Coordinates of C-alpha atoms in Angstrom, one line a residue:
Chain A
M1 CA 195.1 48.0 186.6
Q2 CA 197.9 49.9 187.8
N3 CA 199.1 47.4 190.6
Q4 CA 199.0 44.9 187.8
Y5 CA 200.5 45.9 184.6
T6 CA 203.8 44.8 183.8
H7 CA 206.3 47.5 181.2
T8 CA 208.2 45.3 178.7
Q9 CA 210.4 47.3 176.7
S10 CA 210.5 46.6 173.0
A11 CA 212.4 47.7 169.8
H12 CA 209.2 49.4 168.1
C13 CA 206.6 51.4 169.7
E14 CA 203.8 49.7 167.7
N15 CA 204.7 46.1 168.0
G16 CA 205.1 47.1 171.6
V17 CA 201.8 48.4 172.9
I18 CA 200.1 45.1 171.1
T19 CA 202.8 42.7 173.0
N20 CA 202.0 44.7 176.3
L21 CA 198.1 45.1 175.8
I22 CA 197.7 41.3 174.8
K23 CA 199.9 40.1 177.2
S24 CA 197.9 42.1 180.1
H25 CA 195.3 39.8 178.9
G26 CA 197.0 36.9 180.4
Q27 CA 198.1 35.6 176.8
D28 CA 201.8 35.0 177.7
F29 CA 202.5 33.6 174.0
M30 CA 202.7 37.3 172.9
T31 CA 206.0 38.5 172.0
E32 CA 207.2 41.5 169.8
P33 CA 208.6 39.4 167.0
L34 CA 205.2 37.6 166.8
A35 CA 203.4 40.4 166.6
F36 CA 205.4 41.6 164.4
G37 CA 205.4 38.7 161.8
M38 CA 201.7 38.1 162.4
G39 CA 201.3 41.9 161.0
S40 CA 203.6 41.2 157.9
G41 CA 205.9 43.7 159.3
L42 CA 208.5 43.5 157.2
F43 CA 208.8 46.2 154.2
Y44 CA 210.8 48.3 151.6
I45 CA 209.8 50.9 149.7
H46 CA 211.4 54.1 148.4
L47 CA 209.3 57.0 147.4
P48 CA 211.0 59.4 145.8
F49 CA 208.3 61.5 145.0
I50 CA 207.4 61.9 149.0
K51 CA 210.0 64.3 150.4
V52 CA 210.7 65.2 154.0
N53 CA 212.7 68.5 153.8
G54 CA 213.2 67.8 150.2
I55 CA 214.7 64.8 151.2
P56 CA 213.0 61.6 149.8
A57 CA 211.0 59.1 152.0
F58 CA 212.2 55.5 152.6
S59 CA 210.5 52.6 155.3
F60 CA 211.6 49.2 156.0
R61 CA 208.3 48.7 157.4
T62 CA 204.3 48.5 156.6
M63 CA 202.4 51.5 157.3
P64 CA 201.6 52.7 160.8
G65 CA 198.5 50.8 162.2
R66 CA 198.5 47.9 159.9
I67 CA 200.4 45.3 162.4
F68 CA 198.0 46.4 165.1
K69 CA 194.7 45.8 163.0
R70 CA 196.2 42.7 161.2
T71 CA 197.7 41.1 164.6
C72 CA 194.3 41.5 166.1
K73 CA 192.0 40.7 163.6
S74 CA 194.3 37.3 163.4
L75 CA 193.5 36.4 166.5
H76 CA 189.7 37.6 166.8
I77 CA 190.7 40.4 169.1
D78 CA 187.8 42.7 169.5
I79 CA 189.4 46.2 169.3
A80 CA 187.6 50.0 170.4
S81 CA 189.0 52.7 168.7
K82 CA 187.6 56.4 169.1
K83 CA 189.0 59.7 167.6
F84 CA 188.3 63.0 169.0
S85 CA 187.9 66.3 167.4
N86 CA 187.5 68.1 170.7
P87 CA 190.5 67.7 173.4
R88 CA 188.6 68.3 176.5
V89 CA 186.0 65.4 175.4
A90 CA 189.2 63.6 174.3
Q91 CA 190.6 63.8 178.0
E92 CA 187.6 63.0 179.5
Y93 CA 186.9 60.0 177.5
L94 CA 190.4 58.7 178.4
D95 CA 190.2 59.4 182.0
K96 CA 186.0 57.5 182.3
L97 CA 188.1 54.2 180.3
L98 CA 191.0 54.5 182.8
Q99 CA 188.3 54.5 186.1
Q100 CA 187.4 51.4 184.7
D101 CA 190.9 49.8 185.0
K102 CA 191.5 49.7 181.1
L103 CA 194.6 50.2 179.5
I104 CA 195.1 52.3 176.8
G105 CA 196.6 52.4 174.1
C106 CA 197.2 56.4 172.5
Q107 CA 198.6 57.6 169.5
V108 CA 200.6 60.6 170.0
G109 CA 203.2 63.3 168.4
V110 CA 206.5 62.7 169.3
Y111 CA 207.6 66.7 169.1
N112 CA 206.4 67.4 172.4
L113 CA 207.1 64.0 174.1
T114 CA 209.0 65.7 177.0
Y115 CA 210.6 62.2 178.0
F116 CA 212.4 62.2 174.7
P117 CA 215.7 63.6 174.3
K118 CA 215.6 66.6 172.0
E119 CA 217.7 65.6 169.6
Y120 CA 214.8 62.8 168.5
R121 CA 211.7 64.9 168.4
F122 CA 210.6 65.8 165.3
H123 CA 207.3 66.1 163.8
F124 CA 206.5 62.4 163.7
N125 CA 203.0 61.8 164.7
A126 CA 202.2 58.1 164.5
H127 CA 204.0 57.0 167.6
N128 CA 202.2 54.8 170.1
L129 CA 202.2 54.3 173.8
I130 CA 199.7 52.6 176.7
V131 CA 198.2 55.1 179.2
Y132 CA 197.9 52.5 182.7
G133 CA 196.5 54.9 184.8
K134 CA 196.2 58.3 186.8
E135 CA 197.6 59.2 189.9
N136 CA 197.3 62.8 191.4
G137 CA 196.6 64.5 188.0
N138 CA 199.6 62.8 186.0
Y139 CA 199.0 59.9 183.4
L140 CA 200.8 56.7 184.2
V141 CA 202.8 55.8 181.0
S142 CA 204.6 52.9 179.4
D143 CA 206.1 53.8 176.6
P144 CA 207.6 50.6 174.7
V145 CA 210.7 51.8 173.2
M146 CA 211.7 53.3 176.8
E147 CA 213.3 51.1 179.3
N148 CA 211.0 52.1 182.4
V149 CA 207.7 53.9 183.0
T150 CA 207.1 57.5 182.9
T151 CA 204.7 60.1 183.4
L152 CA 202.6 62.8 181.5
S153 CA 200.9 65.7 182.8
E154 CA 197.2 66.3 181.6
V155 CA 198.2 69.5 179.5
E156 CA 201.2 66.9 177.9
M157 CA 199.2 64.4 177.4
N158 CA 196.7 66.6 175.7
T159 CA 199.4 68.1 173.7
V160 CA 200.7 65.0 171.8
R161 CA 197.6 63.9 171.8
F162 CA 196.4 66.8 169.5
A163 CA 199.1 67.1 167.8
K164 CA 198.8 68.2 163.7
G165 CA 200.4 67.4 160.8
V166 CA 200.7 64.4 158.7
F167 CA 198.9 61.4 160.5
A168 CA 197.6 64.0 163.3
P169 CA 196.4 61.6 165.7
K170 CA 193.1 64.2 166.7
G171 CA 193.1 62.0 170.4
H172 CA 193.2 58.5 168.4
L173 CA 192.8 55.5 171.5
Y174 CA 192.3 52.1 171.2
Y175 CA 191.7 49.2 173.9
I176 CA 190.6 45.6 173.8
N177 CA 187.2 45.1 174.4
K178 CA 187.2 41.6 173.9
I179 CA 189.6 38.7 173.9
G180 CA 188.5 35.2 173.2
D181 CA 190.6 31.8 174.1
I182 CA 193.3 31.7 171.7
T183 CA 194.2 28.4 170.9
K184 CA 197.8 27.3 168.9
E185 CA 195.8 26.9 166.3
D186 CA 195.1 30.4 165.9
I187 CA 198.1 31.1 166.0
K188 CA 199.7 29.0 163.9
T189 CA 196.9 30.0 161.2
G190 CA 198.0 34.2 161.8
I191 CA 202.0 33.1 161.2
A192 CA 200.7 31.1 158.1
K193 CA 198.7 34.1 157.3
G194 CA 201.4 36.8 158.2
I195 CA 203.5 35.2 156.2
K196 CA 201.7 34.6 153.1
R197 CA 201.0 38.4 152.9
N198 CA 204.6 39.3 153.6
V199 CA 205.5 37.8 150.7
R200 CA 203.1 39.2 148.7
D201 CA 204.2 42.9 149.6
M202 CA 208.0 41.6 149.1
L203 CA 207.7 39.8 146.0
H204 CA 204.5 40.8 144.3
I205 CA 203.8 44.7 144.2
P206 CA 203.7 46.1 140.9
G207 CA 206.0 48.9 139.8
P208 CA 209.8 49.6 140.6
I209 CA 209.6 51.5 143.9
A210 CA 208.5 48.7 146.8
G211 CA 209.5 45.5 147.9
V212 CA 212.7 43.4 146.6
S213 CA 212.7 45.6 143.6
G214 CA 212.2 48.8 145.6
I215 CA 215.9 48.0 147.3
K216 CA 217.4 47.3 143.7
Y217 CA 215.7 50.8 142.6
T218 CA 217.5 52.6 145.8
A219 CA 220.4 51.1 144.4
R220 CA 220.5 52.4 140.8
K221 CA 219.6 55.8 142.4
V222 CA 222.7 55.7 145.3
K223 CA 225.2 54.8 142.3
G224 CA 223.7 58.3 140.5
W225 CA 224.2 60.5 143.2
R226 CA 227.2 61.9 143.7
E227 CA 227.1 63.0 140.5
K228 CA 223.4 64.2 140.2
L229 CA 223.3 66.0 143.7
G230 CA 226.9 66.6 144.9
P231 CA 228.7 64.8 147.7
R232 CA 226.8 67.0 150.5
R233 CA 223.4 66.5 149.1
A234 CA 223.9 62.7 148.2
G235 CA 225.4 62.9 151.9
Q236 CA 221.7 63.7 153.3
Y237 CA 219.7 61.5 151.2
L238 CA 222.3 58.7 152.7
G239 CA 221.6 59.8 156.0
Q240 CA 218.3 59.4 155.8
I241 CA 218.0 55.7 155.1
I242 CA 220.5 55.2 157.9
R243 CA 218.4 56.8 160.4
M244 CA 215.3 54.9 158.6
Q245 CA 216.7 51.1 159.1
E246 CA 218.7 51.9 162.2
E247 CA 217.0 54.3 164.6
I248 CA 215.7 53.9 167.8
G249 CA 212.3 51.3 166.7
T250 CA 214.1 49.2 164.1
G251 CA 215.3 46.2 166.3
G252 CA 218.4 46.7 164.0
G253 CA 219.2 46.1 160.6
G254 CA 215.9 47.5 159.2
F255 CA 213.9 45.1 161.5
R256 CA 215.1 41.9 159.3
F257 CA 217.0 40.8 163.0
M258 CA 213.2 41.0 163.9
Y259 CA 212.0 39.3 161.7
A260 CA 214.5 36.3 161.7
A261 CA 213.5 35.9 165.3
F262 CA 209.6 36.1 164.1
L263 CA 210.6 33.1 161.5
E264 CA 212.5 31.3 164.6
Q265 CA 209.6 31.3 166.6
A266 CA 207.3 30.5 163.7
A267 CA 209.8 27.4 163.8
G268 CA 209.2 26.4 166.8
Y269 CA 205.3 26.5 166.1
F270 CA 205.7 24.5 163.1
D271 CA 208.6 22.5 164.0
S272 CA 209.8 23.4 160.8
K273 CA 213.4 23.2 160.0
E274 CA 212.9 25.0 156.6
L275 CA 211.7 27.9 158.4
L276 CA 214.9 27.8 161.1
E277 CA 216.9 28.2 157.7
V278 CA 215.0 30.9 156.0
S279 CA 215.3 32.7 159.4
D280 CA 219.2 32.1 159.1
E281 CA 219.0 33.9 155.6
F282 CA 217.4 37.3 157.1
T283 CA 219.7 37.3 159.8
K284 CA 222.6 37.8 157.1
A285 CA 220.1 40.3 155.4
G286 CA 220.4 42.5 158.3
D287 CA 224.2 41.9 158.9
M288 CA 224.5 43.2 155.4
W289 CA 222.2 46.3 155.7
R290 CA 224.4 46.9 158.8
Q291 CA 227.4 46.7 156.4
S292 CA 225.4 48.9 154.1
A293 CA 225.0 51.6 156.7
M294 CA 228.5 51.7 157.4
L295 CA 229.4 52.5 153.9
M296 CA 226.8 55.2 153.7
A297 CA 227.8 56.2 156.5
G298 CA 231.9 56.9 155.6
A299 CA 230.3 59.0 152.3
L300 CA 228.3 61.1 154.7
R301 CA 231.3 61.9 157.4
G302 CA 234.1 62.0 153.8
R303 CA 235.6 59.5 154.6
A304 CA 235.1 57.4 151.6
S305 CA 232.9 59.4 149.3
E306 CA 234.3 58.9 146.2
Q307 CA 232.0 57.2 143.3
S308 CA 233.7 54.0 143.6
D309 CA 232.2 53.9 147.2
Y310 CA 228.9 54.7 145.6
N311 CA 229.3 52.1 143.5
N312 CA 230.1 49.3 146.0
M313 CA 226.6 50.6 147.8
H314 CA 224.9 49.8 144.7
D315 CA 226.3 46.5 144.5
L316 CA 225.9 45.8 148.4
L317 CA 222.2 46.7 147.6
Y318 CA 221.5 44.3 145.0
D319 CA 222.6 41.5 146.8
I320 CA 220.6 42.4 149.6
S321 CA 217.9 42.5 147.4
D322 CA 218.8 39.2 145.9
V323 CA 219.3 37.8 149.3
E324 CA 215.7 39.0 150.8
K325 CA 214.1 37.7 147.2
E326 CA 215.4 34.3 147.5
A327 CA 214.1 34.0 151.3
F328 CA 210.9 35.3 150.4
K329 CA 210.5 32.8 147.6
R330 CA 211.4 29.7 150.1
L331 CA 208.9 31.0 152.4
S332 CA 206.2 31.1 149.4
K333 CA 207.0 27.3 149.1
I334 CA 207.1 25.7 152.5
K335 CA 203.5 24.5 153.6
L336 CA 202.4 25.7 156.7
K337 CA 200.0 23.1 157.9
Chain B
M1 CA 224.2 39.5 164.7
K2 CA 225.2 38.1 167.8
K3 CA 224.6 39.6 171.2
G4 CA 228.0 40.4 171.6
E5 CA 228.3 42.5 169.0
I6 CA 225.8 44.7 170.2
P7 CA 227.4 48.0 169.5
Q8 CA 227.5 50.3 172.6
D9 CA 228.8 53.3 171.4
K10 CA 228.3 57.2 173.1
S11 CA 225.0 58.7 171.7
T12 CA 222.0 61.0 172.6
L13 CA 220.4 58.4 174.0
E14 CA 222.3 58.5 177.3
N15 CA 220.7 59.0 180.1
F16 CA 216.9 58.6 178.4
T17 CA 217.1 55.1 177.5
D18 CA 218.8 52.1 176.0
E19 CA 217.3 50.5 172.7
V20 CA 216.5 47.0 172.1
I21 CA 218.4 45.2 169.7
Y22 CA 217.6 41.9 168.3
A23 CA 220.5 39.6 167.9
K24 CA 222.1 35.5 168.2
G25 CA 222.6 34.3 171.8
E26 CA 225.3 31.7 172.8
D27 CA 223.2 29.2 171.9
G28 CA 222.1 30.2 168.5
K29 CA 218.6 31.4 169.4
Y30 CA 217.1 34.8 169.0
D31 CA 217.5 37.1 172.0
T32 CA 216.9 40.9 172.5
G33 CA 219.9 42.9 173.9
L34 CA 220.1 46.5 174.9
S35 CA 222.2 48.9 173.4
T36 CA 224.0 52.4 174.1
G37 CA 223.4 53.7 170.1
W38 CA 226.1 53.0 167.3
S39 CA 228.4 55.4 165.8
V40 CA 227.5 54.9 162.2
K41 CA 223.8 56.0 163.3
S42 CA 225.0 58.8 165.4
E43 CA 226.8 60.6 162.3
A44 CA 223.7 60.3 160.3
L45 CA 221.7 61.7 163.5
D46 CA 224.2 64.3 163.9
S47 CA 224.9 65.2 160.5
A48 CA 220.8 65.5 160.1
W49 CA 221.4 68.5 162.8
E50 CA 223.7 70.1 161.6
D51 CA 221.7 70.6 158.6
I52 CA 218.8 71.8 160.1
N53 CA 221.3 74.2 162.6
G54 CA 222.7 75.4 158.9
E55 CA 219.1 76.2 157.8
L56 CA 218.1 77.9 160.8
E57 CA 221.4 80.3 160.8
E58 CA 220.3 81.4 157.5
A59 CA 217.1 81.8 158.2
R60 CA 218.1 84.2 161.1
K61 CA 220.2 86.2 158.0
D62 CA 217.2 86.4 155.8
V63 CA 215.6 88.1 159.2
M64 CA 218.4 90.6 159.5
N65 CA 218.5 91.5 155.9
G66 CA 215.2 91.8 155.7
T67 CA 214.3 89.4 153.0
K68 CA 211.6 87.1 155.4
S69 CA 209.5 87.8 158.2
P70 CA 210.3 86.4 162.1
I71 CA 207.4 83.8 161.5
F72 CA 210.1 82.0 159.2
Y73 CA 212.3 82.0 161.6
F74 CA 210.2 80.5 164.7
M75 CA 208.8 78.1 162.2
K76 CA 212.1 76.6 161.5
K77 CA 212.7 76.4 165.0
E78 CA 210.3 74.8 166.0
L79 CA 211.4 72.0 163.1
M80 CA 208.0 72.8 160.7
D81 CA 207.5 73.2 157.3
E82 CA 204.2 75.1 156.0
A83 CA 202.4 72.3 156.0
I84 CA 203.0 71.7 159.8
L85 CA 202.9 75.6 160.5
A86 CA 199.5 76.1 158.7
S87 CA 197.9 72.8 160.7
Y88 CA 198.6 74.3 164.1
V89 CA 197.9 77.7 163.5
G90 CA 194.6 77.0 161.3
F91 CA 195.2 79.0 158.4
M92 CA 195.5 77.9 154.9
K93 CA 198.8 76.9 153.7
F94 CA 199.4 80.1 151.3
R95 CA 198.6 82.5 154.3
V96 CA 201.4 81.3 156.4
K97 CA 203.5 81.7 152.8
R98 CA 202.3 85.3 152.8
H99 CA 203.0 86.0 156.3
F100 CA 206.8 85.5 155.7
K101 CA 206.9 88.4 153.5
P102 CA 208.5 91.3 156.3
S103 CA 206.0 93.9 153.9
V104 CA 203.1 91.8 155.2
F105 CA 204.0 90.6 158.3
K106 CA 204.1 94.5 159.5
R107 CA 200.4 94.6 158.9
I108 CA 199.4 91.3 160.3
K109 CA 196.9 92.0 163.2
N110 CA 197.6 91.0 167.0
S111 CA 194.9 88.5 167.0
T112 CA 196.4 86.6 164.1
L113 CA 200.2 87.3 165.5
E114 CA 199.0 85.8 168.8
K115 CA 198.5 82.3 167.2
Y116 CA 201.7 82.3 165.7
A117 CA 203.4 83.4 169.2
S118 CA 201.2 80.5 171.1
V119 CA 202.2 78.1 168.7
F120 CA 205.9 79.2 169.1
N121 CA 205.8 79.3 172.6
I122 CA 206.9 82.7 173.1
S123 CA 205.2 86.5 173.5
I124 CA 203.9 88.2 171.2
D125 CA 206.8 91.3 171.5
E126 CA 209.3 88.3 171.2
L127 CA 208.0 87.5 168.0
K128 CA 207.3 91.0 166.8
L129 CA 210.9 92.6 168.0
F130 CA 213.1 89.5 166.5
K131 CA 215.5 91.2 164.4
G132 CA 217.9 87.8 163.4

């Protein structure tokens, strides 16, 4: 498999692994935005009670693993997946599969991933990569967020596969068992299903913290942070939002540009002018998110950290929520046949 | 965002990789482009690291003043919290927290210290003799 494998860099690891795995089975239609959209990847949630180092958690995408499961299910792809308690058994299993020339997806922790810059290595355990072979005792690794392929030694691989903490991978590996003929109709059904589910996630989850109402929840909180937490702590909270929104893996603008690209491709499949128009709405939302990140960085670094600046962030987030709400409402009304 | 507007600022990704950004090309269609980084998010990452380093300095002083054990300092150094450290050494969280007390630390068995030292990638002596 090592000879035929082509590494394609993507924005996000999970989308990238699915796309590369499916493409390697001769299905050239697969793209990162398509995987993201079929898996209903776009999301927003503000988790005030789950704190990372005392700072609340924010997410601009759905839970790790969901996109993969949904996309494969939509396309009737049979996936084999296994977790282990013993690292030695896990390694033997991986080696055996590689000898059968299979491409293997692995869940790993980032902290000990030696080819990442130190500044990015936190204890985050839901990263994904593809192992496409083994040479001289080293694993040949295709990490979707990296420009080029790389390698990990046996020890390094075992360490990252058995990272501990939240989302501990437990040696989790997965691969395509069987992939049938995928017709244009299958893809269209998958797209329609992905959109429908995303409308539900962004518009209809009860409670104030998720979806488009979650964005307004954050807006109201942001407005009060300066007073309640003081400028320094408030800056740390804002920094957390910026990083979740813009860091490597998001494709920019909190995944909104990636979703706009998905809708553009979907418009092609359905020959729908309307989908193309909604795609533009998400481009607009992505641009607004980036504008919001600039305001937040100004407050974080003390360039513009008056209460009026926090009020501006509040107003902009309210506008973003409205743009996305309208866009998803339009999506819910488009007949996808 | 248009492809020509993709920021190309200096960042810590330099010498490692460029990242993929989705943006519109000249023809108004989506495409991917590469970015070396964006100053806005570098500021967020830098400031997160300033906080981490500040906390580590505090932890060092705590060890020096005798209010915290070296285990606390090395946990911070490895960017861990009690829960992550507990899962790596295989102890309950409350036990790990107890080991932060200098008075308890003095009485910990070598076999237990060995576990911590190996998670921190240091020798048992480096752990025992750390004075802050």
